[in-house]
Coordinates of C-alpha atoms and ligand atoms in Angstrom, one line a residue:
X168 CA 0.3 -20.4 8.6
X169 CA -1.4 -22.0 5.6
X170 CA -2.7 -19.8 2.9
X171 CA -6.4 -20.5 2.2
X172 CA -7.0 -18.8 -1.1
X173 CA -10.4 -18.1 0.2
X174 CA -11.5 -16.4 -3.0
X175 CA -10.9 -19.6 -4.9
X176 CA -12.5 -21.8 -2.4
X177 CA -15.5 -19.5 -2.3
X178 CA -16.2 -19.1 -6.0
X179 CA -19.9 -19.4 -6.4
X180 CA -20.8 -22.7 -8.1
X181 CA -24.5 -22.1 -8.7
X182 CA -26.5 -19.0 -9.5
X183 CA -28.0 -19.2 -6.1
X184 CA -24.6 -18.7 -4.5
X185 CA -23.9 -15.5 -6.3
X186 CA -24.0 -12.4 -4.1
X187 CA -25.9 -9.5 -5.6
X188 CA -26.1 -9.1 -9.5
X189 CA -29.7 -10.2 -9.1
X190 CA -31.0 -9.0 -12.5
X191 CA -28.1 -10.6 -14.4
X192 CA -28.6 -13.8 -12.5
X193 CA -32.3 -14.0 -13.0
X194 CA -32.1 -13.1 -16.7
X195 CA -29.4 -15.7 -17.4
X196 CA -31.0 -18.4 -15.3
X197 CA -34.3 -17.9 -17.1
X198 CA -32.6 -18.0 -20.5
X199 CA -31.0 -21.3 -19.6
X200 CA -34.3 -22.7 -18.3
X201 CA -36.0 -21.7 -21.5
X202 CA -33.2 -22.8 -23.8
X203 CA -32.7 -19.4 -25.3
X204 CA -29.2 -18.4 -24.4
X205 CA -27.5 -16.0 -26.8
X206 CA -24.3 -17.0 -28.6
X207 CA -22.4 -14.0 -27.3
X208 CA -22.3 -12.2 -24.0
X209 CA -20.4 -9.2 -22.8
X210 CA -20.0 -8.9 -19.1
X211 CA -18.6 -5.6 -17.9
X212 CA -17.9 -4.3 -14.4
X213 CA -15.3 -3.9 -11.8
X214 CA -13.0 -6.7 -10.9
X215 CA -14.1 -9.3 -8.4
X216 CA -17.8 -8.8 -8.9
X217 CA -18.7 -12.2 -10.3
X218 CA -18.1 -12.0 -14.1
X219 CA -15.9 -15.1 -14.4
X220 CA -17.8 -16.9 -11.8
X221 CA -21.1 -16.5 -13.7
X222 CA -19.4 -17.3 -17.0
X223 CA -18.4 -20.6 -15.5
X224 CA -21.8 -21.3 -14.1
X225 CA -23.2 -20.8 -17.6
X226 CA -20.6 -23.1 -19.1
X227 CA -21.6 -25.8 -16.6
X228 CA -25.3 -25.2 -17.1
X229 CA -25.1 -25.7 -20.9
X230 CA -23.1 -28.9 -20.5
X231 CA -24.6 -30.4 -17.3
X232 CA -26.2 -33.8 -17.5
X233 CA -28.7 -33.1 -14.7
X234 CA -29.6 -29.5 -15.0
X235 CA -32.3 -28.5 -12.6
X236 CA -34.2 -25.3 -12.6
X237 CA -31.5 -23.6 -14.6
X238 CA -28.8 -24.6 -12.1
X239 CA -25.9 -26.9 -12.9
X240 CA -25.7 -30.0 -10.7
X241 CA -22.0 -29.7 -9.9
X242 CA -21.9 -33.5 -9.5
X243 CA -21.9 -34.9 -13.1
X244 CA -18.6 -35.4 -14.9
X245 CA -19.1 -32.3 -17.0
X246 CA -19.7 -30.1 -14.0
X247 CA -16.8 -31.6 -12.0
X248 CA -14.4 -31.4 -15.0
X249 CA -15.3 -27.8 -15.5
X250 CA -14.9 -27.0 -11.8
X251 CA -11.5 -28.6 -12.0
X252 CA -10.5 -26.9 -15.2
X253 CA -10.2 -30.2 -17.1
X254 CA -13.0 -29.8 -19.5
X255 CA -11.9 -29.5 -23.1
X256 CA -14.8 -27.5 -24.4
X257 CA -14.6 -24.7 -21.9
X258 CA -11.8 -22.5 -23.1
X259 CA -10.6 -19.6 -21.0
X260 CA -8.5 -17.0 -22.8
X261 CA -6.7 -14.2 -21.1
X262 CA -6.7 -11.4 -23.6
X263 CA -4.1 -9.6 -21.7
X264 CA -1.5 -12.2 -22.4
X265 CA 0.4 -12.9 -25.6
X266 CA -0.9 -16.4 -25.7
X267 CA -4.4 -14.9 -25.7
X268 CA -3.8 -13.0 -28.9
X269 CA -2.5 -16.2 -30.6
X270 CA -5.5 -18.1 -29.4
X271 CA -7.8 -15.5 -30.9
X272 CA -5.9 -15.6 -34.2
X273 CA -6.7 -19.3 -34.8
X274 CA -10.1 -19.0 -33.2
X275 CA -11.9 -18.9 -36.5
X276 CA -10.9 -22.4 -37.5
X277 CA -11.1 -23.9 -34.1
X278 CA -14.6 -22.8 -33.4
X279 CA -15.8 -24.8 -36.3
X280 CA -14.7 -28.0 -34.7
X281 CA -17.6 -29.6 -32.8
X282 CA -17.4 -29.9 -29.0
X283 CA -15.1 -32.8 -28.1
X284 CA -16.5 -33.7 -24.8
X285 CA -19.7 -31.8 -24.1
X286 CA -22.7 -30.3 -25.7
X287 CA -21.4 -26.8 -26.2
X288 CA -18.1 -25.1 -26.4
X289 CA -17.8 -22.1 -24.2
X290 CA -15.2 -19.5 -24.8
X291 CA -14.5 -17.2 -21.9
X292 CA -12.4 -14.3 -23.0
X293 CA -11.2 -12.3 -20.0
X294 CA -10.0 -8.7 -20.1
X295 CA -11.2 -8.6 -23.7
X296 CA -10.5 -4.8 -24.0
X297 CA -6.8 -5.7 -24.1
X298 CA -7.1 -7.3 -27.6
X299 CA -5.2 -5.8 -30.5
X300 CA -7.1 -4.4 -33.4
X301 CA -6.0 -7.5 -35.4
X302 CA -7.4 -9.8 -32.7
X303 CA -10.6 -7.8 -32.4
X304 CA -11.1 -8.3 -36.2
X305 CA -10.5 -12.0 -35.9
X306 CA -13.0 -12.1 -33.1
X307 CA -15.5 -10.0 -35.0
X308 CA -15.5 -12.3 -38.0
X309 CA -16.3 -15.2 -35.7
X310 CA -19.1 -13.4 -34.0
X311 CA -20.6 -12.5 -37.4
X312 CA -21.1 -16.1 -38.3
X313 CA -21.4 -17.9 -35.0
X314 CA -21.4 -21.7 -35.1
X315 CA -24.4 -23.3 -33.4
X316 CA -22.6 -25.1 -30.7
X317 CA -20.5 -22.2 -29.4
X318 CA -21.1 -19.6 -26.7
X319 CA -18.8 -16.6 -26.3
X320 CA -18.6 -14.8 -23.0
X321 CA -16.4 -11.7 -23.1
X322 CA -15.5 -10.1 -19.8
X323 CA -14.0 -6.7 -19.3
X324 CA -13.4 -4.1 -16.6
X325 CA -13.3 -1.4 -19.4
X326 CA -16.3 -1.7 -21.7
X327 CA -15.7 1.7 -23.3
X328 CA -12.6 0.2 -24.9
X329 CA -14.6 -2.5 -26.8
X330 CA -15.4 -1.6 -30.4
X331 CA -19.0 -1.0 -31.1
X332 CA -18.9 -3.7 -33.8
X333 CA -18.2 -6.2 -31.2
X334 CA -20.5 -4.8 -28.6
X335 CA -23.5 -4.7 -30.9
X336 CA -23.1 -8.5 -31.5
X337 CA -23.2 -9.3 -27.8
X338 CA -25.9 -9.3 -25.2
X339 CA -24.5 -7.0 -22.5
X340 CA -24.7 -7.3 -18.8
X341 CA -23.1 -4.8 -16.4
X342 CA -22.0 -6.1 -13.1
X343 CA -22.2 -3.7 -10.2
X344 CA -20.0 -3.1 -7.2
X345 CA -21.3 -5.1 -4.3
X346 CA -22.4 -3.0 -1.3
X347 CA -20.6 -3.0 2.1
X348 CA -23.3 -5.0 3.8
X349 CA -23.4 -7.6 1.0
X350 CA -19.6 -8.0 1.3
X351 CA -19.7 -8.1 5.1
X352 CA -22.4 -10.8 5.1
X353 CA -20.3 -13.0 2.8
X354 CA -17.1 -12.3 4.9
X355 CA -19.0 -13.4 8.0
X356 CA -20.2 -16.5 6.3
X357 CA -16.8 -17.4 5.1
X358 CA -15.2 -16.7 8.5
X359 CA -17.8 -18.8 10.3
X360 CA -17.3 -21.7 8.1
X361 CA -13.5 -21.6 8.4
X362 CA -13.5 -21.0 12.1
X363 CA -12.1 -17.6 11.8
X364 CA -13.2 -15.2 14.6
X365 CA -13.9 -12.1 12.7
X366 CA -14.7 -9.1 14.8
X367 CA -17.7 -7.1 13.6
X368 CA -15.7 -3.9 13.2
X369 CA -12.9 -5.8 11.5
X370 CA -15.3 -7.2 9.0
X371 CA -16.9 -3.9 8.3
X372 CA -13.5 -2.3 7.8
X373 CA -12.5 -5.0 5.3
X374 CA -15.8 -4.7 3.5
X375 CA -15.6 -1.0 3.2
X376 CA -12.1 -1.1 1.9
X377 CA -12.8 -3.7 -0.8
X378 CA -14.4 -1.0 -2.9
X379 CA -17.2 -3.2 -4.1
X380 CA -15.1 -6.2 -5.1
X381 CA -15.7 -9.5 -3.3
X382 CA -12.4 -11.0 -4.5
X383 CA -10.4 -8.2 -2.9
X384 CA -12.4 -8.6 0.3
X385 CA -11.7 -12.3 0.5
X386 CA -8.0 -11.8 -0.4
X387 CA -7.7 -9.3 2.4
X388 CA -9.3 -11.7 4.9
X389 CA -6.8 -14.3 3.7
X390 CA -3.9 -12.0 4.1
X391 CA -4.9 -10.9 7.6
X392 CA -5.5 -14.4 8.6
X393 CA -2.1 -15.5 7.4
X394 CA -0.4 -12.8 9.4
X395 CA -2.6 -12.7 12.5
X396 CA -4.2 -16.1 12.8
X397 CA -7.8 -17.1 13.5
X398 CA -8.8 -14.2 15.7
X399 CA -9.2 -11.0 13.7
X400 CA -9.8 -7.6 15.3
X401 CA -10.1 -4.2 13.9
X402 CA -6.4 -3.3 14.8
X403 CA -5.2 -6.4 12.9
X404 CA -6.9 -5.1 9.8
X405 CA -5.5 -1.6 10.2
X406 CA -2.1 -3.0 10.8
X407 CA -2.0 -5.4 7.9
X408 CA -3.5 -3.0 5.4
X409 CA -1.3 -0.1 6.7
X410 CA -4.4 1.9 7.3
X411 CA -4.7 4.7 9.8
X412 CA -7.3 4.6 12.5
X413 CA -10.2 6.7 11.6
X414 CA -10.1 8.3 15.1
X415 CA -6.6 9.4 14.3
X416 CA -7.8 11.0 11.0
X417 CA -10.6 12.7 12.8
X418 CA -8.2 14.2 15.4
X419 CA -5.7 15.1 12.8
X420 CA -8.4 17.0 10.9
X421 CA -9.3 18.7 14.2
X422 CA -5.8 20.0 14.4
X423 CA -5.9 21.1 10.8
X424 CA -9.0 23.1 11.5
X425 CA -7.5 24.7 14.6
X426 CA -4.3 25.5 12.6
X427 CA -2.3 23.7 15.3
X428 CA 0.9 23.4 13.2
X429 CA 3.0 21.7 15.7
X430 CA 0.3 19.3 16.6
X431 CA -0.2 18.4 12.9
X432 CA 3.5 17.8 12.4
X433 CA 3.7 15.7 15.6
X434 CA 0.8 13.5 14.6
X435 CA 2.1 12.9 11.2
X436 CA 5.5 12.1 12.6
X437 CA 3.9 9.6 15.0
X438 CA 2.0 7.9 12.2
X439 CA 5.1 7.7 10.0
X440 CA 7.1 6.5 12.9
X441 CA 4.7 3.6 13.2
X442 CA 5.5 2.7 9.7
X443 CA 2.4 4.1 7.9
X444 CA 3.2 5.3 4.4
X445 CA 2.9 9.0 3.6
X446 CA 0.9 8.2 0.5
X447 CA -1.5 6.1 2.5
X448 CA -2.0 8.9 5.0
X449 CA -2.9 11.3 2.2
X450 CA -5.2 8.8 0.7
X451 CA -6.9 8.1 4.0
X452 CA -7.3 11.7 4.7
X453 CA -8.9 12.2 1.3
X454 CA -11.3 9.4 2.1
X455 CA -12.1 11.0 5.5
X456 CA -12.8 14.3 3.7
X457 CA -15.0 12.5 1.2
X458 CA -17.0 11.0 4.1
X459 CA -17.3 14.5 5.7
X460 CA -18.4 16.1 2.4
X461 CA -21.1 13.4 1.8
X462 CA -22.2 13.7 5.4
X463 CA -22.8 17.4 5.0
X464 CA -24.8 16.8 1.8
X465 CA -26.8 13.7 2.6
X466 CA -26.4 13.2 6.3
X467 CA -27.0 9.7 7.7
X468 CA -27.7 8.2 4.3
X469 CA -23.9 8.4 3.8
X470 CA -22.2 5.1 3.0
X471 CA -19.1 5.9 5.1
X472 CA -15.8 4.6 3.9
X473 CA -13.8 5.4 7.0
X474 CA -16.0 7.0 9.6
X475 CA -17.7 4.9 12.2
X476 CA -19.6 5.5 15.3
X477 CA -16.4 6.2 17.2
X478 CA -15.4 9.2 15.1
X479 CA -18.9 10.4 14.3
X480 CA -19.0 13.1 17.1
X481 CA -15.8 14.7 15.7
X482 CA -17.3 14.5 12.2
X483 CA -20.4 16.3 13.5
X484 CA -18.3 19.0 15.0
X485 CA -16.2 19.5 11.9
X486 CA -19.4 19.7 9.8
X487 CA -20.2 23.0 11.4
X488 CA -16.6 24.4 11.2
X489 CA -15.8 24.0 7.6
X490 CA -17.8 24.6 4.5
X491 CA -18.3 22.5 1.4
X492 CA -16.2 24.5 -1.0
X493 CA -13.3 24.3 1.4
X494 CA -13.6 20.6 1.7
X495 CA -13.7 20.2 -2.0
X496 CA -10.5 22.1 -2.3
X497 CA -8.9 20.2 0.5
X498 CA -10.1 16.9 -1.1
X499 CA -8.5 17.8 -4.3
X500 CA -5.3 18.8 -2.5
X501 CA -5.1 15.5 -0.7
X502 CA -5.8 13.5 -3.8
X503 CA -3.1 15.4 -5.7
X504 CA -0.7 14.9 -2.8
X505 CA -1.4 11.1 -2.7
X506 CA -0.6 11.1 -6.4
X507 CA 2.6 13.0 -6.0
X508 CA 3.6 10.8 -3.1
X509 CA 3.2 7.7 -5.3
X510 CA 6.1 8.7 -7.3
X511 CA 8.4 10.1 -4.6
X512 CA 8.4 7.2 -2.2
X513 CA 6.9 8.8 0.8
X514 CA 8.5 12.2 0.9
X515 CA 7.3 13.2 4.3
X516 CA 7.9 16.9 3.6
X517 CA 5.4 16.9 0.8
X518 CA 2.8 15.4 3.1
X519 CA 3.4 18.0 5.8
X520 CA 3.2 20.9 3.4
X521 CA -0.1 19.5 2.1
X522 CA -1.5 19.4 5.6
X523 CA -0.5 22.9 6.4
X524 CA -2.0 24.1 3.1
X525 CA -5.2 22.3 4.1
X526 CA -5.1 24.2 7.3
X527 CA -4.9 27.4 5.4
X528 CA -7.8 26.5 3.2
X529 CA -9.9 25.8 6.2
X530 CA -8.9 29.0 8.0
X531 CA -8.7 31.7 5.3
X532 CA -11.7 31.1 3.2
X533 CA -14.7 31.0 5.3
X534 CA -16.1 34.5 5.2
X535 CA -19.6 33.4 5.6
X536 CA -19.5 30.5 7.9
X537 CA -16.8 31.8 10.2
X538 CA -16.3 35.5 10.1
X539 CA -14.8 35.3 13.6
X540 CA -11.9 33.3 12.4
X541 CA -10.6 35.6 9.8
X542 CA -8.2 37.5 12.0
X543 CA -7.2 39.7 9.1
X544 CA -5.9 37.0 7.0
X545 CA -7.3 37.1 3.5
X546 CA -4.8 35.5 1.3
X547 CA -6.2 32.7 -0.8
X548 CA -3.7 29.9 -0.8
X549 CA -3.7 27.2 -3.5
X550 CA -1.5 24.2 -4.0
X551 CA 1.4 25.1 -6.2
X552 CA 0.9 28.8 -6.1
X553 CA 3.4 31.3 -4.7
X554 CA 1.5 31.4 -1.5
X555 CA 2.7 28.0 -0.6
X556 CA 6.2 29.2 0.2
X557 CA 5.6 30.5 3.7
X558 CA 4.1 27.1 4.4
X559 CA 7.3 25.3 3.3
X560 CA 9.2 27.5 5.7
X561 CA 6.8 26.8 8.5
X562 CA 7.0 23.1 7.9
X563 CA 10.7 23.1 7.7
X564 CA 11.0 25.0 10.9
X565 CA 8.7 22.6 12.7
X566 CA 10.5 19.7 11.4
X567 CA 13.8 21.1 12.5
X568 CA 12.4 21.7 16.0
X569 CA 11.0 18.2 16.2
X570 CA 14.1 16.6 14.9
X571 CA 16.4 18.6 17.2
X572 CA 14.2 17.9 20.1
X573 CA 14.5 14.2 19.5
X574 CA 18.3 14.4 19.7
X575 CA 19.0 17.0 22.3
X576 CA 16.5 18.8 24.5
X577 CA 18.9 21.6 25.5
X578 CA 19.7 22.5 21.9
X579 CA 16.0 22.5 21.2
X580 CA 15.4 24.9 24.0
X581 CA 17.8 27.3 22.5
X582 CA 16.7 26.8 19.0
X583 CA 13.0 27.4 19.6
X584 CA 13.6 30.9 20.7
X585 CA 14.8 31.7 17.2
X586 CA 12.9 31.7 13.9
X587 CA 13.7 30.3 10.5
X588 CA 14.0 33.3 8.2
X589 CA 14.6 31.4 5.0
X590 CA 17.3 30.0 2.8
X591 CA 19.6 31.0 0.1
X592 CA 22.3 29.0 -1.7
X593 CA 22.2 26.1 0.7
X594 CA 22.4 28.4 3.8
X595 CA 19.5 28.4 6.2
X596 CA 19.1 31.6 8.2
X597 CA 17.8 31.4 11.7
X598 CA 17.2 34.7 13.4
X599 CA 17.2 35.7 17.0
X600 CA 15.5 38.8 18.3
X601 CA 16.8 41.3 20.8
X602 CA 17.2 39.8 24.2
X603 CA 18.2 36.5 22.8
X604 CA 21.8 37.2 21.9
X605 CA 23.0 34.6 24.3
X606 CA 20.8 31.9 22.7
X607 CA 22.2 32.8 19.4
X608 CA 25.8 32.6 20.6
X609 CA 25.2 29.2 22.2
X610 CA 23.7 27.9 19.0
X611 CA 26.8 29.0 17.1
X612 CA 28.8 26.6 19.2
X613 CA 30.1 23.6 17.1
X614 CA 27.9 20.9 18.7
X615 CA 24.7 22.8 18.5
X616 CA 25.3 24.0 15.0
X617 CA 26.3 20.6 13.7
X618 CA 23.3 19.0 15.3
X619 CA 20.9 21.4 13.6
X620 CA 22.8 21.0 10.3
X621 CA 22.5 17.2 10.5
X622 CA 18.8 17.4 11.2
X623 CA 18.4 19.8 8.3
X624 CA 20.3 17.5 6.0
X625 CA 18.1 14.6 6.9
X626 CA 15.0 16.6 6.0
X627 CA 16.3 18.4 2.9
X628 CA 18.4 15.5 1.6
X629 CA 21.2 17.9 0.8
X630 CA 24.0 19.6 2.7
X631 CA 23.1 22.9 4.2
X632 CA 24.9 25.3 6.4
X633 CA 23.1 27.2 9.2
X634 CA 23.7 30.9 9.8
X635 CA 22.4 32.4 13.0
X636 CA 21.5 36.0 12.6
X637 CA 21.0 38.5 15.4
X638 CA 18.3 41.0 14.7
X639 CA 16.9 43.9 16.7
X640 CA 13.2 44.0 16.6
X641 CA 13.0 46.5 13.8
X642 CA 15.2 44.5 11.4
X643 CA 13.5 41.4 12.4
X644 CA 10.1 42.6 11.4
X645 CA 11.5 44.2 8.3
X646 CA 13.0 41.0 7.0
X647 CA 10.1 38.8 7.9
X648 CA 7.4 41.0 6.5
X649 CA 8.9 42.9 3.7
X650 CA 11.7 40.8 2.3
X651 CA 10.3 37.4 3.1
X652 CA 9.8 36.3 -0.5
X653 CA 12.9 37.6 -2.2
X654 CA 15.1 36.7 0.7
X655 CA 13.7 33.4 1.6
X656 CA 11.3 32.2 -0.9
X657 CA 12.9 30.1 -3.5
X658 CA 15.3 27.6 -2.0
X659 CA 13.3 26.1 0.8
X660 CA 10.6 24.8 -1.4
X661 CA 13.0 22.9 -3.6
X662 CA 13.3 20.0 -1.4
X663 CA 14.4 16.8 -2.9
X664 CA 13.7 13.3 -1.7
Ligands
ADP67 N1 -21.0 -11.7 -7.0 C1 -20.2 -12.6 -6.3 N2 -20.8 -13.5 -5.5 C2 -20.0 -14.3 -4.8 N3 -18.7 -14.4 -4.9 C3 -18.1 -13.5 -5.7 C4 -18.8 -12.5 -6.4 N4 -18.0 -11.8 -7.1 C5 -16.7 -12.2 -6.8 N5 -16.8 -13.2 -5.9 C6 -15.6 -13.8 -5.3 O1 -14.5 -13.3 -5.9 C7 -13.8 -14.3 -6.7 C8 -13.5 -13.8 -8.0 O2 -14.7 -13.5 -8.7 P1 -14.7 -13.4 -10.3 O3 -16.0 -14.0 -10.7 O4 -13.5 -14.1 -10.9 O5 -14.7 -11.9 -10.5 P2 -14.5 -11.1 -11.9 O6 -14.4 -12.0 -13.0 O7 -15.7 -10.2 -11.9 O8 -13.2 -10.3 -11.6 C9 -14.8 -15.5 -6.7 O9 -14.1 -16.7 -6.7 C10 -15.6 -15.3 -5.4 O10 -14.9 -15.8 -4.3
MG68 MG1 -12.6 -12.5 -14.0
ZN69 ZN1 -23.9 -31.3 -13.8

């Protein structure tokens, strides 16, 4: 399917076509009308919010042969040449490239040369914060004694990296992120004009995911269109972006709140099985928590990133089950986890441990909101602390059970009567209580043992042996409760991808 490059086709050609940025647009258009443009501008703001587009509109406006009401005509030869990138006096420099640095170096001489084709030379220097000190100095010298017929427009996503000496010689405009509704409106306009059937929910989802940048929104629309064709539904967006359905997130959090460990592991396994990335799951969950937190604080004013009407009832319920400080902790945990997962290519285990930790955060630390839920548990669990070890064991156990169940249901039935005690020197110990001797003996049979070992190897990415231990009740409790840490703590958590 043809690639439309929508964001190019939809570059605003006149001030009137710019979405948002009203103050900037009005100020610049007035300056053009009144002939009092400055010789240097600094445009700062997130990517895809209109900096280059407006720079080009200015370039056209100062060279246009039929300027009207501060707008370029887009018909005269100057305008069309600029639109096509064939105009000698509009010079675009990408400061992030090596060539850009060279171009700045001989800028001082070149700016003295009068415009070849038009009335004014316009230098558009993109990503200007990337310039070297040397290049900044060269630029500064030029800005200190600006030639009459030159306009500089510097654009950056990181204004704090621009030296004050440069900044003070420019008129500054900051570009804001566009709002969800602004982006949605433009998406719908683009879709309608290109005969794309963009479902309302799909559009909203793209808009909210663009994080204020219209370029990203349009590129996303392009991408989905090229995969899915002219009819675009919400599922198509989720699918192409690898996003998780918000209802899934809401239900997952429900399980986290209920401390339904098996349910959590199963849901995660299902999502991963569908090809979602572990990192994406952590990120999406963080966004969901962010929505929940804001909803608690400001209610319906919230500009939701993932939550929609469909998951609102669940959100409402969760609002009364968890408190703010818990959500903050969980949010931090999920963001850290997403970070960690970026460098470990989707280690599913890291993800699972994080969700169980979140479950503990929600269940152990609500003395005021939920005294009923305490059930005698008072340990405060934090990511990375010693207290995470029992989690790792729990996760591993659940993973083993799920993995074995997938392979052989009868082995699973035997295994689940036992309990993972811990690990030491590449041996996993699985204990059976009194009354389950037969189970233990059956598990020791070659087939069963090897099955569990192979599942464990897949999870832990190393060879492990399994030892089945028979315990009478007393011993069992003793080991679990008293010796848990020294006996089982260390090895299990050292899981490599
Ligand atoms: N404010 C805006 N109004 C309309 N379209 C925009 C706006 N901002 C970005 N776009 C769209 O995104 C594309 C890239 O915008 P651009 O001006 O190059 O962003 P920036 O220079 O801020 O990264 C444009 O071609 C246009 O399709
Ligand atoms: Mg740009
Ligand atoms: Zn013109």
